[in-house]
């Protein structure tokens, strides 16, 4: 892709030491929705599994609350206060914290990029900046519903 194009965030720098053969993504797609520790149907915008094992795209009408669901955002994936950047997706996982280790370089890069916020585009087209804490740490229903096309929090997907 063109490093000066619309897919490159002007506030982000390509990380030192990022493997040359891997693309570093600046923006990502909410493909999976809230991912839990156990296999479960995806709740994001990427796919709908069918009974025969096939998949189909998510239809526009299947997004219950487009004004409150993240579609595209800074390429951050987060869980339990941990954040990974540079992936081609934007989402929230339910992984355990990384054994009490201090925040790594990705967390520092992300926190610096937009003053502790992430830029997101919602399914209805509006854009805003949300706090990283709200997106990746808070467990209230509003924070969890951000990721799911059925507008349900699915708190059962979080680790106990």
XYZ file of C-alpha atoms in Angstrom, residues 30 45 58-72 120-128 130 145-152:
35
model
C -13.841 -4.976 13.567
C -18.592 -7.456 10.865
C -22.678 -9.713 7.547
C -25.665 -7.891 6.070
C -26.213 -4.234 6.865
C -29.563 -4.998 8.520
C -27.865 -7.400 10.957
C -26.148 -4.535 12.764
C -28.708 -3.765 15.459
C -27.315 -0.388 16.560
C -25.018 1.062 13.857
C -24.463 4.306 15.796
C -22.917 2.352 18.690
C -20.875 -0.360 16.934
C -17.239 0.095 15.914
C -16.612 -0.683 12.247
C -13.052 0.581 11.667
C -12.909 4.836 15.511
C -15.505 4.941 12.750
C -18.889 3.560 13.718
C -21.135 1.570 11.392
C -23.338 4.637 10.799
C -20.289 6.563 9.526
C -19.594 8.934 12.413
C -16.053 9.176 13.735
C -14.828 9.894 17.246
C -12.631 6.856 22.497
C -21.490 -3.617 23.154
C -19.136 -1.483 21.028
C -17.836 -4.597 19.309
C -20.974 -6.692 18.706
C -23.460 -6.441 15.851
C -26.339 -7.676 18.047
C -25.826 -4.731 20.482
C -25.514 -7.146 23.418
